[in-house]
Amino acid sequence: MKRLLALFAALTFVAACSVDNSPDSSPIAVTTAAYRASDPPSITLFTMINNRTGEGGHSALMVNASQRVIFDPAGSFRDERVVERGDVLYGITPGWLQAYKSAHARSTFHVVAQEIPLTNAQAEQALRLVQANGSVGGGFCAQSTSSILAQIEGLENTQRTFFPVKLMDQIAKHPNVITTKLYENDDGDIVAGVRAAVQSQE
């Protein structure tokens, strides 16, 4: 009974993670969209924090390996120009990366980014894991992200959790983590945030 109550609380807690009903992009589109950043290999955990309550609304994971992608489990960052397959966003150029963060940072939420440097082998392992994971159900963003992190060499001690803030607190203890925060004062929900961020790319 306690487990059921905890699970219900977790799903309520992360209600901002919603079901994505958009169709997957084709394998050809995924290959064409691949973008390789010049930055060193790394992963970056994004946590969206409610400015009023301090609760976590969403977890996502950016992987910078042979290409840069964002694993956006049950996320809402969708646009016809963004290539997405199995909750992985491809073609994450600097402009689309800024658009992603800006879409989530608004008057009600801010974005915490926690970057961890990796070896090439670790980054490629992370890339394979997010690509193989597949689409995630609503409310499971932190659970799926923490499960992936726990499979990466060197991060095996990551505890699986349904709570974005608890996952963020775990990553904060990593000795090499680099943390930044983004605050913006836009009004509206994530849909409005996506629309405004995408318009900035036009």
PDB file of C-alpha atoms in Angstrom:
ATOM      1  CA  MET A   1       0.000   0.000   0.000  1.00  0.00           C
ATOM      2  CA  LYS A   2       2.828   2.380   0.869  1.00  0.00           C
ATOM      3  CA  ARG A   3       4.428   1.714  -2.514  1.00  0.00           C
ATOM      4  CA  LEU A   4       1.179   2.533  -4.293  1.00  0.00           C
ATOM      5  CA  LEU A   5       0.786   5.772  -2.359  1.00  0.00           C
ATOM      6  CA  ALA A   6       4.386   6.739  -3.085  1.00  0.00           C
ATOM      7  CA  LEU A   7       3.919   6.018  -6.779  1.00  0.00           C
ATOM      8  CA  PHE A   8       0.709   8.065  -6.879  1.00  0.00           C
ATOM      9  CA  ALA A   9       2.451  10.962  -5.152  1.00  0.00           C
ATOM     10  CA  ALA A  10       5.334  10.743  -7.600  1.00  0.00           C
ATOM     11  CA  LEU A  11       3.069  10.796 -10.626  1.00  0.00           C
ATOM     12  CA  THR A  12       1.183  13.771  -9.226  1.00  0.00           C
ATOM     13  CA  PHE A  13       4.466  15.471  -8.405  1.00  0.00           C
ATOM     14  CA  VAL A  14       5.720  15.294 -11.974  1.00  0.00           C
ATOM     15  CA  ALA A  15       2.421  15.926 -13.691  1.00  0.00           C
ATOM     16  CA  ALA A  16       4.168  18.381 -16.035  1.00  0.00           C
ATOM     17  CA  CYS A  17       5.629  15.351 -17.835  1.00  0.00           C
ATOM     18  CA  SER A  18       2.881  14.656 -20.349  1.00  0.00           C
ATOM     19  CA  VAL A  19       2.118  12.018 -22.942  1.00  0.00           C
ATOM     20  CA  ASP A  20       3.590  12.831 -26.366  1.00  0.00           C
ATOM     21  CA  ASN A  21       1.237  11.843 -29.167  1.00  0.00           C
ATOM     22  CA  SER A  22       3.251  13.377 -32.006  1.00  0.00           C
ATOM     23  CA  PRO A  23       4.456  10.965 -34.720  1.00  0.00           C
ATOM     24  CA  ASP A  24       8.094   9.895 -34.816  1.00  0.00           C
ATOM     25  CA  SER A  25      10.377  11.335 -37.467  1.00  0.00           C
ATOM     26  CA  SER A  26      11.689   8.889 -40.060  1.00  0.00           C
ATOM     27  CA  PRO A  27      15.117   7.220 -39.720  1.00  0.00           C
ATOM     28  CA  ILE A  28      16.248   9.204 -42.772  1.00  0.00           C
ATOM     29  CA  ALA A  29      15.237  12.480 -41.086  1.00  0.00           C
ATOM     30  CA  VAL A  30      17.130  11.435 -37.953  1.00  0.00           C
ATOM     31  CA  THR A  31      20.292  10.723 -39.942  1.00  0.00           C
ATOM     32  CA  THR A  32      20.009  13.971 -41.889  1.00  0.00           C
ATOM     33  CA  ALA A  33      19.452  16.081 -38.755  1.00  0.00           C
ATOM     34  CA  ALA A  34      22.526  14.808 -36.880  1.00  0.00           C
ATOM     35  CA  TYR A  35      24.558  17.699 -35.441  1.00  0.00           C
ATOM     36  CA  ARG A  36      28.006  17.362 -33.909  1.00  0.00           C
ATOM     37  CA  ALA A  37      28.957  20.071 -31.426  1.00  0.00           C
ATOM     38  CA  SER A  38      32.542  21.199 -30.943  1.00  0.00           C
ATOM     39  CA  ASP A  39      32.224  20.941 -27.144  1.00  0.00           C
ATOM     40  CA  PRO A  40      33.929  18.083 -25.261  1.00  0.00           C
ATOM     41  CA  PRO A  41      31.854  14.935 -24.599  1.00  0.00           C
ATOM     42  CA  SER A  42      29.400  15.303 -21.747  1.00  0.00           C
ATOM     43  CA  ILE A  43      25.893  14.788 -20.452  1.00  0.00           C
ATOM     44  CA  THR A  44      23.702  17.560 -19.078  1.00  0.00           C
ATOM     45  CA  LEU A  45      20.729  16.925 -16.821  1.00  0.00           C
ATOM     46  CA  PHE A  46      17.983  19.526 -17.219  1.00  0.00           C
ATOM     47  CA  THR A  47      15.557  19.945 -14.323  1.00  0.00           C
ATOM     48  CA  MET A  48      12.583  22.290 -14.544  1.00  0.00           C
ATOM     49  CA  ILE A  49      11.822  23.754 -11.106  1.00  0.00           C
ATOM     50  CA  ASN A  50       8.569  25.420 -10.039  1.00  0.00           C
ATOM     51  CA  ASN A  51       9.467  28.940  -8.884  1.00  0.00           C
ATOM     52  CA  ARG A  52       6.675  29.009  -6.306  1.00  0.00           C
ATOM     53  CA  THR A  53       6.927  25.565  -4.709  1.00  0.00           C
ATOM     54  CA  GLY A  54      10.465  24.430  -5.532  1.00  0.00           C
ATOM     55  CA  GLU A  55       9.076  21.162  -6.881  1.00  0.00           C
ATOM     56  CA  GLY A  56      10.398  19.566 -10.043  1.00  0.00           C
ATOM     57  CA  GLY A  57       8.206  19.584 -13.122  1.00  0.00           C
ATOM     58  CA  HIS A  58      10.374  17.742 -15.657  1.00  0.00           C
ATOM     59  CA  SER A  59      13.698  15.971 -16.212  1.00  0.00           C
ATOM     60  CA  ALA A  60      15.570  15.688 -19.506  1.00  0.00           C
ATOM     61  CA  LEU A  61      19.066  14.644 -20.522  1.00  0.00           C
ATOM     62  CA  MET A  62      21.307  16.161 -23.186  1.00  0.00           C
ATOM     63  CA  VAL A  63      24.066  13.948 -24.562  1.00  0.00           C
ATOM     64  CA  ASN A  64      27.037  15.453 -26.377  1.00  0.00           C
ATOM     65  CA  ALA A  65      28.770  12.567 -28.140  1.00  0.00           C
ATOM     66  CA  SER A  66      29.350  11.878 -31.837  1.00  0.00           C
ATOM     67  CA  GLN A  67      26.184  13.958 -32.162  1.00  0.00           C
ATOM     68  CA  ARG A  68      24.289  16.157 -29.723  1.00  0.00           C
ATOM     69  CA  VAL A  69      20.771  15.092 -28.778  1.00  0.00           C
ATOM     70  CA  ILE A  70      18.281  15.742 -25.991  1.00  0.00           C
ATOM     71  CA  PHE A  71      16.394  12.859 -24.423  1.00  0.00           C
ATOM     72  CA  ASP A  72      13.106  14.588 -23.573  1.00  0.00           C
ATOM     73  CA  PRO A  73      11.002  11.828 -21.973  1.00  0.00           C
ATOM     74  CA  ALA A  74       7.272  12.612 -22.089  1.00  0.00           C
ATOM     75  CA  GLY A  75       8.318  16.139 -23.020  1.00  0.00           C
ATOM     76  CA  SER A  76       6.382  18.894 -24.747  1.00  0.00           C
ATOM     77  CA  PHE A  77       9.097  20.515 -26.858  1.00  0.00           C
ATOM     78  CA  ARG A  78       7.739  19.641 -30.276  1.00  0.00           C
ATOM     79  CA  ASP A  79       7.795  21.557 -33.564  1.00  0.00           C
ATOM     80  CA  GLU A  80       7.593  20.402 -37.180  1.00  0.00           C
ATOM     81  CA  ARG A  81      11.207  21.493 -37.689  1.00  0.00           C
ATOM     82  CA  VAL A  82      12.503  19.531 -34.704  1.00  0.00           C
ATOM     83  CA  VAL A  83      13.393  15.942 -35.564  1.00  0.00           C
ATOM     84  CA  GLU A  84      12.162  13.635 -32.794  1.00  0.00           C
ATOM     85  CA  ARG A  85      12.135   9.862 -32.543  1.00  0.00           C
ATOM     86  CA  GLY A  86      11.464   7.846 -29.402  1.00  0.00           C
ATOM     87  CA  ASP A  87      11.537  10.988 -27.222  1.00  0.00           C
ATOM     88  CA  VAL A  88      15.011  11.892 -28.519  1.00  0.00           C
ATOM     89  CA  LEU A  89      15.400  15.319 -30.135  1.00  0.00           C
ATOM     90  CA  TYR A  90      18.018  15.478 -32.902  1.00  0.00           C
ATOM     91  CA  GLY A  91      19.851  18.350 -34.572  1.00  0.00           C
ATOM     92  CA  ILE A  92      20.510  20.214 -31.321  1.00  0.00           C
ATOM     93  CA  THR A  93      22.438  23.181 -32.684  1.00  0.00           C
ATOM     94  CA  PRO A  94      23.287  26.072 -30.327  1.00  0.00           C
ATOM     95  CA  GLY A  95      20.107  27.835 -31.466  1.00  0.00           C
ATOM     96  CA  TRP A  96      17.836  24.865 -30.777  1.00  0.00           C
ATOM     97  CA  LEU A  97      19.555  24.237 -27.449  1.00  0.00           C
ATOM     98  CA  GLN A  98      18.804  27.806 -26.385  1.00  0.00           C
ATOM     99  CA  ALA A  99      15.244  27.450 -27.677  1.00  0.00           C
ATOM    100  CA  TYR A 100      14.775  24.280 -25.623  1.00  0.00           C
ATOM    101  CA  LYS A 101      15.943  25.909 -22.402  1.00  0.00           C
ATOM    102  CA  SER A 102      14.078  29.148 -23.071  1.00  0.00           C
ATOM    103  CA  ALA A 103      10.829  27.305 -23.778  1.00  0.00           C
ATOM    104  CA  HIS A 104      10.913  25.794 -20.284  1.00  0.00           C
ATOM    105  CA  ALA A 105      12.169  28.862 -18.410  1.00  0.00           C
ATOM    106  CA  ARG A 106       9.258  31.213 -17.783  1.00  0.00           C
ATOM    107  CA  SER A 107       7.598  33.098 -14.947  1.00  0.00           C
ATOM    108  CA  THR A 108       6.525  29.865 -13.262  1.00  0.00           C
ATOM    109  CA  PHE A 109       9.612  27.671 -13.815  1.00  0.00           C
ATOM    110  CA  HIS A 110      13.383  27.979 -14.064  1.00  0.00           C
ATOM    111  CA  VAL A 111      15.816  25.504 -15.608  1.00  0.00           C
ATOM    112  CA  VAL A 112      18.756  23.938 -13.774  1.00  0.00           C
ATOM    113  CA  ALA A 113      21.443  22.523 -16.082  1.00  0.00           C
ATOM    114  CA  GLN A 114      24.013  20.125 -14.578  1.00  0.00           C
ATOM    115  CA  GLU A 115      26.805  19.210 -16.976  1.00  0.00           C
ATOM    116  CA  ILE A 116      29.145  16.287 -16.313  1.00  0.00           C
ATOM    117  CA  PRO A 117      32.238  15.826 -18.516  1.00  0.00           C
ATOM    118  CA  LEU A 118      32.613  12.306 -19.922  1.00  0.00           C
ATOM    119  CA  THR A 119      35.063  10.283 -21.921  1.00  0.00           C
ATOM    120  CA  ASN A 120      34.223   9.579 -25.547  1.00  0.00           C
ATOM    121  CA  ALA A 121      33.318   5.992 -24.623  1.00  0.00           C
ATOM    122  CA  GLN A 122      30.965   7.104 -21.829  1.00  0.00           C
ATOM    123  CA  ALA A 123      29.275   9.675 -24.062  1.00  0.00           C
ATOM    124  CA  GLU A 124      28.736   7.137 -26.842  1.00  0.00           C
ATOM    125  CA  GLN A 125      27.287   4.710 -24.305  1.00  0.00           C
ATOM    126  CA  ALA A 126      24.882   7.428 -23.121  1.00  0.00           C
ATOM    127  CA  LEU A 127      23.883   8.151 -26.715  1.00  0.00           C
ATOM    128  CA  ARG A 128      23.128   4.493 -27.391  1.00  0.00           C
ATOM    129  CA  LEU A 129      21.085   4.241 -24.192  1.00  0.00           C
ATOM    130  CA  VAL A 130      18.818   7.204 -24.932  1.00  0.00           C
ATOM    131  CA  GLN A 131      18.321   6.072 -28.530  1.00  0.00           C
ATOM    132  CA  ALA A 132      17.380   2.567 -27.431  1.00  0.00           C
ATOM    133  CA  ASN A 133      15.062   3.630 -24.610  1.00  0.00           C
ATOM    134  CA  GLY A 134      12.018   4.516 -26.697  1.00  0.00           C
ATOM    135  CA  SER A 135       9.085   6.773 -25.839  1.00  0.00           C
ATOM    136  CA  VAL A 136       8.204   7.297 -22.189  1.00  0.00           C
ATOM    137  CA  GLY A 137       4.777   7.479 -20.568  1.00  0.00           C
ATOM    138  CA  GLY A 138       3.524  10.583 -18.798  1.00  0.00           C
ATOM    139  CA  GLY A 139       4.964  11.074 -15.313  1.00  0.00           C
ATOM    140  CA  PHE A 140       8.014   8.853 -15.931  1.00  0.00           C
ATOM    141  CA  CYS A 141      10.526  11.502 -17.035  1.00  0.00           C
ATOM    142  CA  ALA A 142      12.748  11.330 -13.929  1.00  0.00           C
ATOM    143  CA  GLN A 143      12.377   7.573 -13.627  1.00  0.00           C
ATOM    144  CA  SER A 144      13.519   6.939 -17.189  1.00  0.00           C
ATOM    145  CA  THR A 145      16.309   9.519 -16.993  1.00  0.00           C
ATOM    146  CA  SER A 146      17.666   8.163 -13.712  1.00  0.00           C
ATOM    147  CA  SER A 147      17.519   4.621 -15.103  1.00  0.00           C
ATOM    148  CA  ILE A 148      19.649   5.666 -18.075  1.00  0.00           C
ATOM    149  CA  LEU A 149      22.159   7.481 -15.872  1.00  0.00           C
ATOM    150  CA  ALA A 150      22.508   4.376 -13.678  1.00  0.00           C
ATOM    151  CA  GLN A 151      23.621   2.389 -16.721  1.00  0.00           C
ATOM    152  CA  ILE A 152      26.433   4.748 -17.734  1.00  0.00           C
ATOM    153  CA  GLU A 153      29.907   3.673 -16.704  1.00  0.00           C
ATOM    154  CA  GLY A 154      30.989   5.803 -13.757  1.00  0.00           C
ATOM    155  CA  LEU A 155      27.432   6.800 -12.824  1.00  0.00           C
ATOM    156  CA  GLU A 156      26.186   3.371 -11.721  1.00  0.00           C
ATOM    157  CA  ASN A 157      25.485   4.648  -8.198  1.00  0.00           C
ATOM    158  CA  THR A 158      22.632   6.844  -9.479  1.00  0.00           C
ATOM    159  CA  GLN A 159      19.468   5.826  -7.641  1.00  0.00           C
ATOM    160  CA  ARG A 160      16.323   5.445  -9.724  1.00  0.00           C
ATOM    161  CA  THR A 161      13.632   7.931  -8.723  1.00  0.00           C
ATOM    162  CA  PHE A 162      10.332   9.387  -9.930  1.00  0.00           C
ATOM    163  CA  PHE A 163      11.195  12.814  -8.503  1.00  0.00           C
ATOM    164  CA  PRO A 164      13.129  15.341 -10.667  1.00  0.00           C
ATOM    165  CA  VAL A 165      14.493  17.273  -7.668  1.00  0.00           C
ATOM    166  CA  LYS A 166      15.776  14.109  -5.988  1.00  0.00           C
ATOM    167  CA  LEU A 167      17.586  13.206  -9.196  1.00  0.00           C
ATOM    168  CA  MET A 168      18.989  16.729  -9.449  1.00  0.00           C
ATOM    169  CA  ASP A 169      20.242  16.523  -5.836  1.00  0.00           C
ATOM    170  CA  GLN A 170      22.016  13.243  -6.606  1.00  0.00           C
ATOM    171  CA  ILE A 171      23.794  14.690  -9.627  1.00  0.00           C
ATOM    172  CA  ALA A 172      24.786  17.768  -7.606  1.00  0.00           C
ATOM    173  CA  LYS A 173      27.043  15.501  -5.522  1.00  0.00           C
ATOM    174  CA  HIS A 174      29.099  14.469  -8.556  1.00  0.00           C
ATOM    175  CA  PRO A 175      32.627  15.910  -8.131  1.00  0.00           C
ATOM    176  CA  ASN A 176      32.887  17.288 -11.684  1.00  0.00           C
ATOM    177  CA  VAL A 177      29.396  18.707 -12.162  1.00  0.00           C
ATOM    178  CA  ILE A 178      29.017  22.214 -13.612  1.00  0.00           C
ATOM    179  CA  THR A 179      25.694  23.811 -12.665  1.00  0.00           C
ATOM    180  CA  THR A 180      23.964  26.763 -14.319  1.00  0.00           C
ATOM    181  CA  LYS A 181      20.442  28.150 -13.967  1.00  0.00           C
ATOM    182  CA  LEU A 182      18.191  29.969 -16.414  1.00  0.00           C
ATOM    183  CA  TYR A 183      15.408  32.320 -15.295  1.00  0.00           C
ATOM    184  CA  GLU A 184      13.028  34.098 -17.658  1.00  0.00           C
ATOM    185  CA  ASN A 185       9.819  36.033 -17.060  1.00  0.00           C
ATOM    186  CA  ASP A 186       7.662  34.834 -19.959  1.00  0.00           C
ATOM    187  CA  ASP A 187       4.008  34.176 -19.223  1.00  0.00           C
ATOM    188  CA  GLY A 188       2.001  31.184 -20.416  1.00  0.00           C
ATOM    189  CA  ASP A 189       2.471  27.431 -20.339  1.00  0.00           C
ATOM    190  CA  ILE A 190       5.046  25.196 -22.035  1.00  0.00           C
ATOM    191  CA  VAL A 191       3.122  25.286 -25.327  1.00  0.00           C
ATOM    192  CA  ALA A 192       3.364  29.070 -25.398  1.00  0.00           C
ATOM    193  CA  GLY A 193       7.012  28.814 -24.388  1.00  0.00           C
ATOM    194  CA  VAL A 194       7.780  26.459 -27.252  1.00  0.00           C
ATOM    195  CA  ARG A 195       5.996  28.746 -29.706  1.00  0.00           C
ATOM    196  CA  ALA A 196       7.950  31.799 -28.540  1.00  0.00           C
ATOM    197  CA  ALA A 197      11.273  29.951 -28.505  1.00  0.00           C
ATOM    198  CA  VAL A 198      10.734  28.505 -31.958  1.00  0.00           C
ATOM    199  CA  GLN A 199       9.791  31.915 -33.336  1.00  0.00           C
ATOM    200  CA  SER A 200      13.158  33.190 -32.125  1.00  0.00           C
ATOM    201  CA  GLN A 201      14.791  30.690 -34.520  1.00  0.00           C
ATOM    202  CA  GLU A 202      12.950  32.052 -37.550  1.00  0.00           C
TER     203      GLU A 202
END
